[in-house]
Amino acid sequence: MSALKTMASTLAILVLLCTNIYAQESSFEEVRLKNKIVPLTSNVYKLLEYHEVAGHTPILPLAKPYSKIFILKTLKSIADNDRVTERERELVNRYISDFSRESNGLQVASGSAKNTFGLIGMGTSAEVRSGVGDNSTATLILSAEPYLSGDIGNSLTFHASLGPSIEKLAPDLFYGSYTKDKQVHFPHEATGFSYLPYKFNFESMNIRTTVENKSPGYAEITEKIAVSFLYSTELNASLFDGALQFGINNQRRAWGNDFDNLTLSASARKFPAFEFKLAPLRWLRYSYLLGSLHSGKSLSGGYKSEIYGYDVGALQNNFTLHMLEVEPWEWFLLTATAGNVWVKRFEINYMIPFVFSHLSELESGDYDNLTMSIDLTFKVPNFGKIWFSFFNDEFSFIEKGNLLKMPRNRYAWQLGLVNRMPFIPHTLSSFKYSRVTPFAYTHYPETRMSNFNNRPYDMTYSNDGFNLGFYLPPNSGEFNWTLTSFAVNNLTLSMENRFIMHGTNDLASEELKLIYGDIYRHQYTNPGEDIHQYPLLDFTKDGIYDFTLSSEIRFDYRIRKSPYLDYYRLFGTIGAARTWWKENSSGVVAPTPRNFATVSIGIAIDI
């Protein structure tokens, strides 16, 4: 009798388990727009990292953003983990509920047929930001994005949005700054600043029209209110239960252990690209990207020649990026990445997947800007995640000596530790050090290829005025400690603390062999001179250095009591910074120290 009861109980459990699994899969099958990209601005990425370091999920893929269905399945596996607390499971289930909806935006119309679905809606946001302190001013952003989204069958999702953004942008202290004629120049000082040092960024297109005089232009910083546009596009497909994904998108991306990584970071301006991802095995992943880079401002003749003494070139490039991830053990991930910024032309050799760009260049000729990187990720049980990244722009083993201090060797590296705070519940701690050596990400203007107007090409590792890799300029270092808390329902709190060091020298100096920290100042030598004659690096002492200590608190609160929306977000920041300079023997006059604070508040309806 006892045996029969045991068998009956076991059978009942199996039936319930199978029913539950079927219900989960069925519910995900019914999810609309499942292959739509979840933007990097979503707090779900920090939540996933929180559970990753807790051991509730395997090491996550480094090529982000993820699709909605990938995030849903990952969240569901976390919710089913026995080690997850009820409070953590409650939060995860709330995100599952949010992402299971076809959209969180304002829905105007929707409909479905046998194998298709379509939706018209609206997303919108408003933000006011003000600086407090030296040369402070305000930033205003009001935007609306009507969108069209839909599914074709069960594997293809499309999305397109386009809308106006009414703006008056005020940057940070160092945006566009340069050092010349024994002075540090701040081009936007008259306009004023509203962001902490090195933190300015924006989402809209670079071209805008001022409301007052109706004149369009490529000046993103305007003293008067201007109108620009926001747009995003997606066409994504997923086959074989996600083992093969491909799409054509215009999005921000982050390919690395951290959003502010060395290869392709979230601070890089978005660009259109074709990409696909392969995951044939649990421990093997390959990601590929072929994108188009641009900079409208660089198209004018003699761009920045008044600063550098030469035309830095027109930025009209393609960008190829390969990433191979191998996870031989659950606690270790090895990642190899190869990138290439190359002049726009129909060079099939650079478009082929699986062939790292350095091999292609050996056949096509040295006309382009190649990079490679290695990432090591370790998960330590009951502790967290440790990761290391080495980015190689160019490295030479010809000379003997301390290779890591030779400016000829252009590289960057990061070391990071991510764990849950032991004494603060539901809080993620991320500490990292980043170092970018002089001349990393730089490249001489390419004059050997025609662009039909007798101008050189800008071959720097950048897009639309922002670095593709780490957000700081060359010859920089940063200590960064960020805390992210999910302790309060519907509220995400974060505090980012930074200590930044950056150095450069006078662009007008007659001595060529100096250490510079400017992406447009490549390592230059006269014909016949040896590039190895540059002095060895002496970080914080081989030029004029700026030092910034800053702290910023952010909040993001989801308000759910609305008759028309699942939620809308109230967000804001408050931060302070101090910047000072040390001139060393550079001959440049150190500016007076600057104290600065900023506060912002905004509201958003997500798409």
Coordinates of C-alpha atoms in Angstrom, one line a residue:
M1 CA 0.0 0.0 0.0
S2 CA 2.8 2.3 0.9
A3 CA 4.6 1.6 -2.4
L4 CA 1.4 2.4 -4.3
K5 CA 1.0 5.7 -2.5
T6 CA 4.6 6.5 -3.3
M7 CA 4.2 5.7 -7.0
A8 CA 1.0 7.7 -7.1
S9 CA 2.6 10.7 -5.5
T10 CA 5.6 10.5 -7.8
L11 CA 3.3 10.2 -10.8
A12 CA 1.3 13.2 -9.7
I13 CA 4.5 15.3 -9.2
L14 CA 5.6 14.3 -12.7
V15 CA 2.3 15.3 -14.2
L16 CA 2.3 18.6 -12.5
L17 CA 5.9 19.2 -13.5
C18 CA 5.2 18.4 -17.2
T19 CA 2.1 20.5 -17.1
N20 CA 4.0 23.4 -15.6
I21 CA 6.8 23.1 -18.2
Y22 CA 4.2 22.9 -21.0
A23 CA 2.4 25.9 -19.7
Q24 CA 5.6 27.9 -19.5
E25 CA 6.6 27.0 -23.0
S26 CA 3.1 27.7 -24.3
S27 CA 3.0 31.1 -22.6
F28 CA 6.3 32.0 -24.2
E29 CA 5.0 30.7 -27.6
E30 CA 2.2 33.2 -27.2
V31 CA 4.5 36.1 -26.5
R32 CA 4.4 38.8 -29.2
L33 CA 7.5 40.5 -30.6
K34 CA 9.6 37.8 -28.9
N35 CA 12.6 38.5 -31.1
K36 CA 12.6 42.3 -30.5
I37 CA 15.8 43.7 -28.9
V38 CA 15.7 44.8 -25.3
P39 CA 17.6 48.1 -25.2
L40 CA 20.7 48.5 -23.0
T41 CA 18.9 51.2 -21.0
S42 CA 16.7 48.5 -19.4
N43 CA 17.5 47.7 -15.8
V44 CA 16.9 44.0 -16.5
Y45 CA 20.6 43.7 -17.6
K46 CA 21.8 44.6 -14.0
L47 CA 19.2 42.2 -12.6
L48 CA 20.6 39.4 -14.8
E49 CA 24.1 40.2 -13.7
Y50 CA 23.0 40.1 -10.1
H51 CA 21.8 36.6 -10.5
E52 CA 24.7 35.6 -12.7
V53 CA 27.2 36.4 -9.9
A54 CA 24.9 34.7 -7.4
G55 CA 25.2 31.5 -9.4
H56 CA 21.5 31.4 -10.3
T57 CA 22.4 31.3 -14.0
P58 CA 25.4 30.3 -16.1
I59 CA 27.8 32.9 -17.4
L60 CA 25.8 35.1 -19.8
P61 CA 26.8 35.9 -23.4
L62 CA 29.0 39.0 -23.7
A63 CA 27.4 40.2 -27.0
K64 CA 24.6 42.4 -25.9
P65 CA 21.7 43.5 -26.3
Y66 CA 19.7 40.4 -25.9
S67 CA 16.3 39.5 -27.5
K68 CA 13.1 39.6 -25.4
I69 CA 12.7 35.8 -25.7
F70 CA 16.2 35.1 -24.5
I71 CA 15.7 37.4 -21.5
L72 CA 12.3 35.7 -20.7
K73 CA 13.8 32.2 -20.8
T74 CA 16.8 33.3 -18.6
L75 CA 14.5 35.0 -16.1
K76 CA 12.3 31.9 -16.0
S77 CA 15.3 29.6 -15.3
I78 CA 16.3 32.0 -12.5
A79 CA 12.8 32.0 -11.0
D80 CA 12.8 28.2 -11.0
N81 CA 16.1 28.0 -9.2
D82 CA 15.7 26.7 -5.6
R83 CA 18.5 29.0 -4.3
V84 CA 16.5 32.1 -5.2
T85 CA 14.7 33.8 -2.3
E86 CA 11.0 34.6 -2.4
R87 CA 11.8 38.3 -2.5
E88 CA 14.2 37.8 -5.5
R89 CA 11.7 35.5 -7.2
E90 CA 8.9 38.1 -6.8
L91 CA 11.1 40.7 -8.6
V92 CA 12.0 38.3 -11.4
N93 CA 8.4 37.3 -12.0
R94 CA 7.5 41.0 -12.2
Y95 CA 10.0 41.5 -15.0
I96 CA 8.7 38.3 -16.7
S97 CA 5.2 39.8 -16.6
D98 CA 6.5 43.1 -18.1
F99 CA 8.4 41.4 -20.9
S100 CA 5.6 39.0 -21.7
R101 CA 3.5 42.0 -22.9
E102 CA 3.8 42.8 -26.6
S103 CA 4.7 46.4 -25.6
N104 CA 4.7 48.7 -22.6
G105 CA 4.1 51.8 -24.7
L106 CA 0.9 53.6 -25.6
Q107 CA -0.9 51.2 -28.0
V108 CA -2.9 53.0 -30.7
A109 CA -3.9 49.9 -32.7
S110 CA -3.1 46.2 -33.1
G111 CA -4.3 43.2 -34.9
S112 CA -3.4 39.7 -35.9
A113 CA -4.0 37.2 -38.7
K114 CA -3.1 33.5 -39.0
N115 CA 0.7 33.9 -39.0
T116 CA 1.2 37.6 -38.4
F117 CA 0.8 40.3 -35.8
G118 CA 1.0 44.1 -36.1
L119 CA 1.1 46.9 -33.5
I120 CA 1.2 50.7 -33.8
G121 CA 2.1 52.6 -30.7
M122 CA 4.0 55.5 -29.1
G123 CA 6.8 55.9 -26.7
T124 CA 7.8 59.2 -25.1
S125 CA 10.1 60.8 -22.6
A126 CA 10.9 64.2 -21.0
E127 CA 14.0 65.1 -19.1
V128 CA 15.3 68.3 -17.5
R129 CA 18.9 68.5 -16.3
S130 CA 20.7 71.3 -14.6
G131 CA 24.3 71.9 -13.7
V132 CA 25.2 73.6 -10.4
G133 CA 28.6 75.3 -10.2
D134 CA 31.2 76.8 -12.6
N135 CA 29.7 77.6 -16.0
S136 CA 26.6 75.5 -15.4
T137 CA 23.4 75.6 -17.4
A138 CA 20.4 73.4 -18.2
T139 CA 19.6 70.6 -20.7
L140 CA 16.0 70.0 -21.9
I141 CA 14.9 66.9 -23.9
L142 CA 11.3 66.3 -25.0
S143 CA 10.8 63.4 -27.4
A144 CA 8.1 61.2 -28.9
E145 CA 8.6 58.0 -30.9
P146 CA 5.7 56.6 -32.8
Y147 CA 6.5 53.0 -33.8
L148 CA 5.3 50.1 -35.8
S149 CA 6.1 46.6 -34.7
G150 CA 5.1 43.1 -35.6
D151 CA 5.7 39.4 -36.2
I152 CA 5.9 37.4 -39.4
G153 CA 5.3 33.8 -38.4
N154 CA 7.0 32.6 -35.2
S155 CA 10.5 33.5 -36.0
L156 CA 10.7 37.0 -37.5
T157 CA 10.1 40.3 -35.7
F158 CA 10.3 43.8 -37.1
H159 CA 10.2 47.2 -35.4
A160 CA 10.6 50.8 -36.7
S161 CA 10.3 54.0 -34.8
L162 CA 10.7 57.7 -35.9
G163 CA 9.9 60.8 -34.0
P164 CA 11.0 64.3 -33.1
S165 CA 13.1 65.3 -30.2
I166 CA 13.0 68.9 -29.0
E167 CA 16.3 69.6 -27.3
K168 CA 18.7 72.1 -25.8
L169 CA 21.8 70.1 -25.0
A170 CA 24.6 71.3 -22.8
P171 CA 27.6 68.9 -22.6
D172 CA 30.3 68.2 -20.0
L173 CA 33.5 70.1 -19.3
F174 CA 35.7 68.0 -21.5
Y175 CA 33.4 67.5 -24.5
G176 CA 35.4 68.7 -27.5
S177 CA 38.2 70.0 -25.3
Y178 CA 41.8 70.1 -26.5
T179 CA 45.2 71.4 -25.3
K180 CA 47.1 73.9 -27.5
D181 CA 49.2 77.0 -27.3
K182 CA 50.0 76.3 -23.6
Q183 CA 46.3 76.2 -22.7
V184 CA 43.5 73.7 -22.1
H185 CA 40.6 74.9 -24.3
F186 CA 36.9 74.2 -23.5
P187 CA 34.9 75.1 -26.6
H188 CA 31.5 74.9 -24.9
E189 CA 32.3 77.0 -21.9
A190 CA 30.2 79.9 -23.1
T191 CA 27.2 77.7 -23.6
G192 CA 27.7 76.0 -20.2
F193 CA 27.7 72.5 -18.8
S194 CA 25.1 70.2 -17.4
Y195 CA 26.8 66.8 -17.2
L196 CA 29.5 65.6 -14.9
P197 CA 33.0 65.4 -16.5
Y198 CA 33.3 62.9 -19.4
K199 CA 29.6 61.8 -19.0
F200 CA 27.8 63.7 -21.9
N201 CA 26.0 61.6 -24.4
F202 CA 22.8 61.9 -26.4
E203 CA 20.3 59.7 -28.4
S204 CA 19.1 61.9 -31.2
M205 CA 20.5 62.3 -34.6
N206 CA 23.5 64.7 -34.9
I207 CA 21.8 67.0 -37.4
R208 CA 19.2 69.4 -35.9
T209 CA 17.3 72.6 -36.7
T210 CA 17.1 75.5 -34.3
V211 CA 13.5 76.7 -33.7
E212 CA 14.5 80.4 -33.7
N213 CA 16.1 80.7 -37.1
K214 CA 15.0 77.4 -38.8
S215 CA 18.5 76.6 -39.9
P216 CA 19.7 73.0 -40.0
G217 CA 23.2 72.0 -39.1
Y218 CA 25.5 69.3 -37.5
A219 CA 26.0 71.3 -34.3
E220 CA 24.6 69.0 -31.5
I221 CA 25.3 71.8 -28.9
T222 CA 23.0 74.8 -29.5
E223 CA 22.4 77.8 -27.3
K224 CA 18.7 77.8 -28.4
I225 CA 16.1 75.1 -28.5
A226 CA 16.4 72.9 -31.6
V227 CA 14.6 70.0 -33.2
S228 CA 16.2 66.7 -34.1
F229 CA 15.0 63.2 -34.7
L230 CA 15.1 59.8 -33.0
Y231 CA 14.8 56.6 -34.9
S232 CA 15.5 52.9 -34.5
T233 CA 15.0 49.9 -36.8
E234 CA 15.0 46.2 -36.2
L235 CA 14.5 43.1 -38.4
N236 CA 15.3 40.1 -36.3
A237 CA 15.0 36.4 -36.8
S238 CA 15.6 33.4 -34.5
L239 CA 15.8 29.8 -35.7
F240 CA 16.4 26.4 -34.1
D241 CA 15.3 27.4 -30.6
G242 CA 17.7 30.4 -30.7
A243 CA 20.8 28.5 -31.9
L244 CA 20.8 30.9 -34.9
Q245 CA 19.9 34.5 -34.7
F246 CA 20.3 37.2 -37.3
G247 CA 19.1 40.7 -37.9
I248 CA 19.6 44.2 -39.3
N249 CA 19.4 46.8 -36.5
N250 CA 20.3 50.4 -35.6
Q251 CA 21.0 50.1 -31.9
R252 CA 23.5 50.7 -29.2
R253 CA 25.5 47.6 -28.3
A254 CA 27.9 46.4 -25.6
W255 CA 30.2 43.5 -26.5
G256 CA 32.2 42.8 -23.3
N257 CA 32.0 42.0 -19.6
D258 CA 31.0 45.5 -18.8
F259 CA 28.8 48.1 -20.5
D260 CA 31.9 50.4 -20.5
N261 CA 34.2 47.8 -22.1
L262 CA 37.1 48.3 -24.4
T263 CA 35.8 46.8 -27.7
L264 CA 32.3 48.0 -28.3
S265 CA 30.7 49.9 -25.4
A266 CA 27.2 51.2 -24.6
S267 CA 28.5 54.8 -24.7
A268 CA 29.3 54.4 -28.5
R269 CA 26.7 56.1 -30.7
K270 CA 24.3 53.6 -32.3
F271 CA 25.0 52.6 -35.9
P272 CA 23.2 50.4 -38.4
A273 CA 24.6 46.9 -38.7
F274 CA 23.9 43.4 -39.9
E275 CA 24.6 40.8 -37.2
F276 CA 24.1 37.2 -36.5
K277 CA 24.8 34.9 -33.5
L278 CA 25.4 31.2 -33.4
A279 CA 25.1 29.0 -30.3
P280 CA 25.4 25.4 -31.5
L281 CA 26.4 24.2 -28.0
R282 CA 25.9 25.4 -24.5
W283 CA 29.6 26.2 -24.2
L284 CA 30.2 27.6 -27.7
R285 CA 29.0 30.9 -29.1
Y286 CA 30.0 33.1 -32.1
S287 CA 28.8 36.6 -32.8
Y288 CA 29.4 38.7 -36.0
L289 CA 28.6 42.3 -36.8
L290 CA 29.0 44.3 -40.0
G291 CA 28.1 47.9 -39.5
S292 CA 28.3 51.4 -41.1
L293 CA 30.0 54.3 -39.3
H294 CA 29.6 57.9 -40.0
S295 CA 30.1 61.5 -38.8
G296 CA 28.2 64.3 -40.6
K297 CA 30.4 67.0 -39.0
S298 CA 33.5 65.4 -40.5
L299 CA 32.3 65.9 -44.1
S300 CA 33.2 69.6 -44.2
G301 CA 36.6 70.3 -45.8
G302 CA 39.6 70.7 -43.5
Y303 CA 37.7 69.2 -40.5
K304 CA 39.5 70.2 -37.2
S305 CA 42.5 71.4 -39.2
E306 CA 42.5 74.7 -37.1
I307 CA 43.2 72.5 -34.0
Y308 CA 45.6 69.8 -35.3
G309 CA 47.2 71.5 -38.2
Y310 CA 45.9 69.0 -40.7
D311 CA 42.6 67.7 -42.0
V312 CA 41.7 64.7 -39.7
G313 CA 39.6 63.3 -42.5
A314 CA 36.0 62.4 -43.4
L315 CA 34.6 59.5 -41.3
Q316 CA 33.0 57.2 -43.9
N317 CA 33.9 53.7 -42.7
N318 CA 32.5 50.2 -42.2
F319 CA 33.0 48.2 -39.0
T320 CA 33.4 44.5 -38.7
L321 CA 33.5 42.7 -35.4
H322 CA 33.9 39.0 -34.6
M323 CA 33.5 37.5 -31.1
L324 CA 34.1 33.8 -30.2
E325 CA 33.1 32.7 -26.7
V326 CA 34.2 29.3 -25.3
E327 CA 33.1 28.1 -21.9
P328 CA 34.9 24.8 -21.2
W329 CA 33.8 24.9 -17.6
E330 CA 30.8 26.5 -15.8
W331 CA 33.1 28.8 -13.9
F332 CA 35.3 30.0 -16.8
L333 CA 34.7 31.8 -20.1
L334 CA 37.4 32.6 -22.7
T335 CA 36.5 35.2 -25.3
A336 CA 38.4 36.3 -28.4
T337 CA 37.4 39.4 -30.4
A338 CA 38.7 40.8 -33.7
G339 CA 37.6 44.2 -35.1
N340 CA 38.2 46.2 -38.1
V341 CA 37.4 49.8 -39.1
W342 CA 37.7 50.0 -42.8
V343 CA 37.0 52.5 -45.6
K344 CA 33.6 52.0 -47.2
R345 CA 34.2 49.9 -50.3
F346 CA 32.9 46.5 -51.5
E347 CA 35.6 44.5 -49.9
I348 CA 34.1 41.0 -49.5
N349 CA 37.1 39.8 -47.7
Y350 CA 36.1 41.9 -44.7
M351 CA 32.5 40.8 -44.9
I352 CA 33.1 37.0 -44.5
P353 CA 32.1 35.6 -41.1
F354 CA 34.4 33.3 -39.1
V355 CA 37.5 34.8 -40.6
F356 CA 39.2 37.2 -38.1
S357 CA 40.0 40.5 -39.8
H358 CA 43.8 40.3 -39.4
L359 CA 43.8 37.3 -41.8
S360 CA 41.7 39.3 -44.3
E361 CA 44.0 42.3 -44.1
L362 CA 47.0 40.1 -45.0
E363 CA 45.3 39.5 -48.4
S364 CA 43.7 42.9 -48.9
G365 CA 46.5 45.3 -47.9
D366 CA 47.2 47.5 -44.8
Y367 CA 44.7 50.3 -45.4
D368 CA 42.5 49.8 -42.3
N369 CA 42.4 50.0 -38.5
L370 CA 42.5 46.5 -36.9
T371 CA 42.1 45.5 -33.3
M372 CA 41.9 42.3 -31.3
S373 CA 41.1 41.5 -27.7
I374 CA 41.0 38.7 -25.1
D375 CA 38.6 38.4 -22.2
L376 CA 38.8 36.0 -19.3
T377 CA 35.8 35.6 -17.1
F378 CA 35.9 33.6 -13.8
K379 CA 32.9 32.8 -11.6
V380 CA 33.9 32.1 -8.0
P381 CA 31.2 30.2 -6.0
N382 CA 29.8 32.1 -3.1
F383 CA 31.9 35.1 -4.1
G384 CA 31.1 36.6 -7.5
K385 CA 32.7 37.2 -10.9
I386 CA 36.2 38.3 -11.7
W387 CA 37.1 39.3 -15.3
F388 CA 40.1 40.6 -17.2
S389 CA 40.2 42.2 -20.7
F390 CA 43.1 43.1 -22.9
F391 CA 42.6 45.2 -26.0
N392 CA 45.3 45.2 -28.6
D393 CA 45.3 48.1 -31.0
E394 CA 48.9 47.5 -32.2
F395 CA 51.8 45.7 -30.7
S396 CA 55.4 45.4 -31.7
F397 CA 58.1 43.0 -30.4
I398 CA 60.9 44.4 -32.5
E399 CA 62.6 46.5 -29.7
K400 CA 63.9 45.0 -26.5
G401 CA 62.9 46.5 -23.2
N402 CA 59.8 47.2 -21.3
L403 CA 57.2 46.6 -24.0
L404 CA 54.3 47.7 -21.9
K405 CA 55.8 51.2 -21.5
M406 CA 56.6 51.8 -25.2
P407 CA 54.1 54.2 -26.8
R408 CA 54.6 52.2 -30.0
N409 CA 52.5 49.5 -28.3
R410 CA 49.0 50.7 -28.2
Y411 CA 46.7 48.7 -25.9
A412 CA 44.2 48.9 -23.1
W413 CA 43.2 46.7 -20.3
Q414 CA 40.5 46.2 -17.6
L415 CA 40.2 44.3 -14.4
G416 CA 36.8 43.9 -12.8
L417 CA 35.1 42.3 -9.8
V418 CA 31.4 41.9 -9.5
N419 CA 29.6 40.4 -6.5
R420 CA 26.6 40.8 -4.3
M421 CA 27.1 43.0 -1.3
P422 CA 27.1 40.7 1.8
F423 CA 25.6 43.3 4.2
I424 CA 23.3 45.2 1.9
P425 CA 20.4 42.9 0.6
H426 CA 19.6 42.7 -3.1
T427 CA 22.5 44.9 -4.0
L428 CA 25.1 44.4 -6.8
S429 CA 28.6 45.7 -6.5
S430 CA 30.9 46.3 -9.5
F431 CA 34.5 47.5 -9.1
K432 CA 36.8 47.9 -12.0
Y433 CA 40.1 49.6 -13.1
S434 CA 40.5 50.6 -16.7
R435 CA 43.7 51.8 -18.4
V436 CA 43.9 53.1 -22.0
T437 CA 47.5 53.8 -23.1
P438 CA 48.5 56.8 -25.3
F439 CA 47.6 56.5 -29.0
A440 CA 45.2 53.5 -28.5
Y441 CA 42.1 53.9 -30.7
T442 CA 44.0 56.5 -32.8
H443 CA 45.0 56.2 -36.5
Y444 CA 46.6 58.4 -39.0
P445 CA 44.3 59.9 -41.7
E446 CA 44.3 57.6 -44.7
T447 CA 45.3 59.4 -47.9
R448 CA 46.0 56.4 -50.1
M449 CA 42.4 55.8 -51.1
S450 CA 40.1 58.2 -52.9
N451 CA 36.9 59.6 -51.4
F452 CA 36.1 61.6 -54.5
N453 CA 36.9 65.0 -53.0
N454 CA 40.7 64.7 -52.4
R455 CA 40.3 64.5 -48.6
P456 CA 41.8 61.8 -46.3
Y457 CA 39.7 59.3 -44.4
D458 CA 39.3 59.5 -40.6
M459 CA 40.3 56.0 -39.5
T460 CA 40.0 56.4 -35.8
Y461 CA 38.2 53.9 -33.7
S462 CA 35.1 56.1 -33.4
N463 CA 31.6 56.8 -34.7
D464 CA 29.8 60.1 -34.9
G465 CA 32.2 61.8 -32.5
F466 CA 32.3 59.1 -29.8
N467 CA 34.7 56.3 -29.2
L468 CA 33.5 52.8 -30.2
G469 CA 35.4 51.3 -27.2
F470 CA 36.0 52.8 -23.8
Y471 CA 34.4 56.2 -23.3
L472 CA 37.5 58.0 -22.0
P473 CA 40.2 59.4 -24.4
P474 CA 43.6 57.7 -24.9
N475 CA 46.1 58.0 -22.1
S476 CA 43.5 57.6 -19.4
G477 CA 42.9 55.5 -16.3
E478 CA 39.7 55.1 -14.2
F479 CA 38.8 53.5 -10.9
N480 CA 35.1 52.8 -10.9
W481 CA 32.9 51.4 -8.2
T482 CA 29.2 51.1 -8.9
L483 CA 26.4 49.9 -6.6
T484 CA 23.0 48.8 -7.9
S485 CA 20.1 48.0 -5.5
F486 CA 16.8 46.3 -6.1
A487 CA 15.8 46.3 -2.4
V488 CA 12.6 48.3 -2.9
N489 CA 9.8 47.2 -5.1
N490 CA 9.7 48.8 -8.5
L491 CA 12.7 50.9 -7.6
T492 CA 16.3 50.6 -9.0
L493 CA 18.9 52.7 -7.2
S494 CA 22.5 53.0 -8.3
M495 CA 25.5 55.0 -7.2
E496 CA 28.5 55.4 -9.5
N497 CA 31.9 56.6 -8.0
R498 CA 34.7 57.4 -10.4
F499 CA 38.3 58.6 -10.1
I500 CA 39.6 59.5 -13.6
M501 CA 43.2 60.4 -14.7
H502 CA 43.9 61.7 -18.2
G503 CA 47.0 63.2 -19.7
T504 CA 48.1 64.9 -22.9
N505 CA 50.5 67.6 -24.2
D506 CA 50.5 70.8 -26.2
L507 CA 49.3 70.1 -29.8
A508 CA 51.3 73.2 -30.9
S509 CA 54.6 71.9 -29.5
E510 CA 57.6 71.8 -31.9
E511 CA 58.7 68.5 -30.2
L512 CA 56.8 65.8 -32.1
K513 CA 57.7 62.9 -29.8
L514 CA 55.4 63.7 -26.9
I515 CA 52.8 61.6 -25.1
Y516 CA 49.3 62.6 -26.2
G517 CA 45.8 61.6 -25.0
D518 CA 43.7 62.7 -28.0
I519 CA 42.0 60.3 -30.4
Y520 CA 42.8 62.6 -33.3
R521 CA 46.5 62.9 -32.5
H522 CA 48.2 59.7 -33.8
Q523 CA 51.8 58.8 -33.1
Y524 CA 53.6 60.9 -35.7
T525 CA 57.2 60.8 -36.9
N526 CA 59.0 62.6 -39.7
P527 CA 59.9 60.5 -42.8
G528 CA 62.9 58.3 -42.0
E529 CA 62.6 58.6 -38.2
D530 CA 62.1 55.6 -35.9
I531 CA 58.8 55.5 -34.1
H532 CA 60.4 53.7 -31.2
Q533 CA 62.3 56.9 -30.3
Y534 CA 59.3 58.2 -28.3
P535 CA 60.0 58.3 -24.5
L536 CA 58.7 55.5 -22.3
L537 CA 55.3 56.0 -20.6
D538 CA 55.3 57.7 -17.2
F539 CA 51.6 57.8 -16.4
T540 CA 50.4 60.9 -14.6
K541 CA 53.8 62.6 -15.1
D542 CA 54.5 62.8 -18.8
G543 CA 52.3 65.7 -19.7
I544 CA 49.5 67.8 -18.2
Y545 CA 47.0 65.6 -16.4
D546 CA 43.4 66.2 -15.3
F547 CA 42.1 64.4 -12.3
T548 CA 38.3 64.0 -11.6
L549 CA 36.7 62.6 -8.6
S550 CA 32.9 62.2 -9.0
S551 CA 29.9 60.5 -7.5
E552 CA 26.4 60.2 -9.0
I553 CA 23.2 58.6 -7.6
R554 CA 20.5 57.5 -10.0
F555 CA 17.0 56.3 -9.4
D556 CA 14.5 54.6 -11.7
Y557 CA 11.0 54.0 -10.4
R558 CA 8.2 52.1 -12.2
I559 CA 4.8 53.6 -11.4
R560 CA 2.2 50.9 -12.1
K561 CA -1.1 52.6 -11.1
S562 CA -2.2 53.6 -14.6
P563 CA -5.4 52.6 -16.4
Y564 CA -3.6 52.7 -19.9
L565 CA -0.1 51.4 -19.2
D566 CA 1.5 48.5 -17.5
Y567 CA 3.9 51.1 -16.0
Y568 CA 5.7 54.3 -16.7
R569 CA 9.1 55.4 -15.3
L570 CA 10.1 58.3 -13.2
F571 CA 13.9 58.7 -13.2
G572 CA 16.6 61.1 -12.1
T573 CA 20.1 61.7 -11.0
I574 CA 22.1 63.8 -8.5
G575 CA 25.8 64.0 -8.6
A576 CA 28.9 66.1 -7.8
A577 CA 32.5 66.2 -9.1
R578 CA 35.8 68.0 -8.6
T579 CA 38.4 68.3 -11.4
W580 CA 41.9 69.6 -11.0
W581 CA 45.1 69.6 -13.1
K582 CA 48.8 68.9 -12.7
E583 CA 50.9 70.5 -15.3
N584 CA 54.2 68.6 -14.6
S585 CA 56.8 69.8 -17.1
S586 CA 54.4 70.1 -20.0
G587 CA 54.6 73.9 -20.3
V588 CA 50.8 74.1 -20.3
V589 CA 49.2 76.3 -17.8
A590 CA 47.0 74.3 -15.5
P591 CA 43.4 75.6 -15.3
T592 CA 42.0 76.4 -11.9
P593 CA 40.2 73.5 -10.2
R594 CA 36.5 73.1 -11.0
N595 CA 33.7 72.1 -8.7
F596 CA 30.5 70.9 -10.3
A597 CA 27.2 69.3 -9.5
T598 CA 24.2 68.2 -11.5
V599 CA 20.6 67.2 -10.9
S600 CA 18.1 65.8 -13.3
I601 CA 14.5 64.5 -13.4
G602 CA 12.5 62.8 -16.1
I603 CA 9.6 60.6 -17.0
A604 CA 9.4 58.0 -19.8
I605 CA 6.9 55.6 -21.4
D606 CA 9.0 52.7 -22.8
I607 CA 8.3 51.2 -26.1

